[in-house]
Coordinates of C-alpha atoms in Angstrom, one line a residue:
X872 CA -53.6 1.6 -26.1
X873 CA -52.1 4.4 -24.5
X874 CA -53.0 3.6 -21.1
X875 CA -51.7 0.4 -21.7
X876 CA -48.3 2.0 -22.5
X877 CA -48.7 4.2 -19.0
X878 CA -49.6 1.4 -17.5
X879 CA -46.3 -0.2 -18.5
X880 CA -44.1 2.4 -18.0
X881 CA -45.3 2.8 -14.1
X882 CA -44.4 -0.5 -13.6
X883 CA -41.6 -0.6 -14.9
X884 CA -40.6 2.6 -12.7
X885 CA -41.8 0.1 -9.7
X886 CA -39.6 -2.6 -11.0
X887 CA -36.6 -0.4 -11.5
X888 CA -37.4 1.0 -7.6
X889 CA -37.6 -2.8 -6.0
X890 CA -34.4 -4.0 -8.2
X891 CA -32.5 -1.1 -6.8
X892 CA -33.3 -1.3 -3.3
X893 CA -33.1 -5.3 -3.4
X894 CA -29.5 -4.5 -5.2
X895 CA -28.1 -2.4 -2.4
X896 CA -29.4 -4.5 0.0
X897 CA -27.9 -7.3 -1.4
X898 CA -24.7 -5.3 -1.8
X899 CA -24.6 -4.4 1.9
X900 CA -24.8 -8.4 2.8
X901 CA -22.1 -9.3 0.2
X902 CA -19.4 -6.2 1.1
X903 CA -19.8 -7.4 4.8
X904 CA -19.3 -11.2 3.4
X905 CA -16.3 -10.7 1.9
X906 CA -14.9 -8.0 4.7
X907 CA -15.6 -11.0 7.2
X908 CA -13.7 -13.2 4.9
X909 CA -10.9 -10.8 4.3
X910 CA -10.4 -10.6 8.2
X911 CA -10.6 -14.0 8.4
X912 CA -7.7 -14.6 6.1
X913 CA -5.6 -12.2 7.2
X914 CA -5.9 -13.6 10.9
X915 CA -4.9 -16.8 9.6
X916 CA -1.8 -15.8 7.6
X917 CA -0.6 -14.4 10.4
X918 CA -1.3 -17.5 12.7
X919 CA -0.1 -19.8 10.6
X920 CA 3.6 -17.3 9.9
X921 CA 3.8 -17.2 13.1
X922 CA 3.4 -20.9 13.9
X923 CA 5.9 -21.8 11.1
X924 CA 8.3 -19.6 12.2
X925 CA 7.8 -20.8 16.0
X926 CA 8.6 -24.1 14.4
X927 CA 11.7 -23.0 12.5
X928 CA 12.9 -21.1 15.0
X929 CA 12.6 -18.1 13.3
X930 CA 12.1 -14.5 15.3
X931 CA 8.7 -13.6 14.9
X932 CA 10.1 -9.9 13.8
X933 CA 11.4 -11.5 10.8
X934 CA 8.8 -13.4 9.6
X935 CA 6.1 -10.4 10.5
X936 CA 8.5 -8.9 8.0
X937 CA 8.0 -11.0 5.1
X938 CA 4.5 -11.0 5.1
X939 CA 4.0 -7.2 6.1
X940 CA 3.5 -6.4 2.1
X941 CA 0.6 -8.6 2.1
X942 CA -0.8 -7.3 5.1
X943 CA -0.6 -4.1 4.2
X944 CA -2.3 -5.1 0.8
X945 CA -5.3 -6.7 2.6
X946 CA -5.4 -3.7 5.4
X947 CA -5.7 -1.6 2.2
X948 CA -8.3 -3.7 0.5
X949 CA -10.0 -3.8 3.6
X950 CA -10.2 0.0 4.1
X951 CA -11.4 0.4 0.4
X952 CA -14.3 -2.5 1.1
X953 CA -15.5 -0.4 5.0
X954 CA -15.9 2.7 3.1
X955 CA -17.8 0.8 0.1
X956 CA -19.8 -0.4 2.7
X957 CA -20.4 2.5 4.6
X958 CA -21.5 4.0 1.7
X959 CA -24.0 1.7 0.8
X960 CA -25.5 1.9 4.3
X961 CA -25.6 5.8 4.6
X962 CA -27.7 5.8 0.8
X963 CA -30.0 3.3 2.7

C-alpha cells in the first residue's frame, strides 16, 4: 500500500509540473490577447475623437484633451500588462 501512496504522490508532482507550465503558457497567450486588444482600443478612441471632432469642427488639441485621462489610464494599464508579460516569458 505504500507504494501505491508513492506512486500517487509522484504523479501528482507530474501533474502539478504540466498544470504549471500549461498555466504560464496559457498566461503568456492571454496577457498578449488582451495587450493586443487594449492597443486596439485605444487606437480606436482616438480615431473615432478625432473624426467627431473633425466633424464638429472642433481643434483636435481640444478634443486630444478630453480624452488624455483615459489614455493615460490605458497607457498605464498597458505598461502594467508588458511587464506582467515580460515576466511570464523571462520565468519560461
Amino acid at each position: 500500500m505504500s507504494e501505491n501512496e508513492e506512486l500517487t504522490m509522484s504523479d501528482r508532482d507530474e501533474s502539478a509540473a504540466d498544470l504549471t507550465e500549461d498555466s504560464t503558457q496559457v498566461g503568456a497567450e492571454e496577457l498578449a490577447e488582451v495587450i493586443a486588444e487594449f492597443e486596439r482600443y485605444r487606437e480606436r478612441l482616438v480615431n473615432e475623437t478625432m473624426a467627431a471632432a473633425q466633424k464638429a469642427k472642433l481643434p483636435q488639441k481640444s478634443a486630444m484633451a478630453k480624452i488624455e485621462p483615459e489614455l493615460a489610464k490605458i497607457d498605464a494599464g498597458l505598461a502594467s500588462l508588458r511587464t506582467q508579460l515580460a515576466a511570464v516569458n523571462a520565468n519560461n
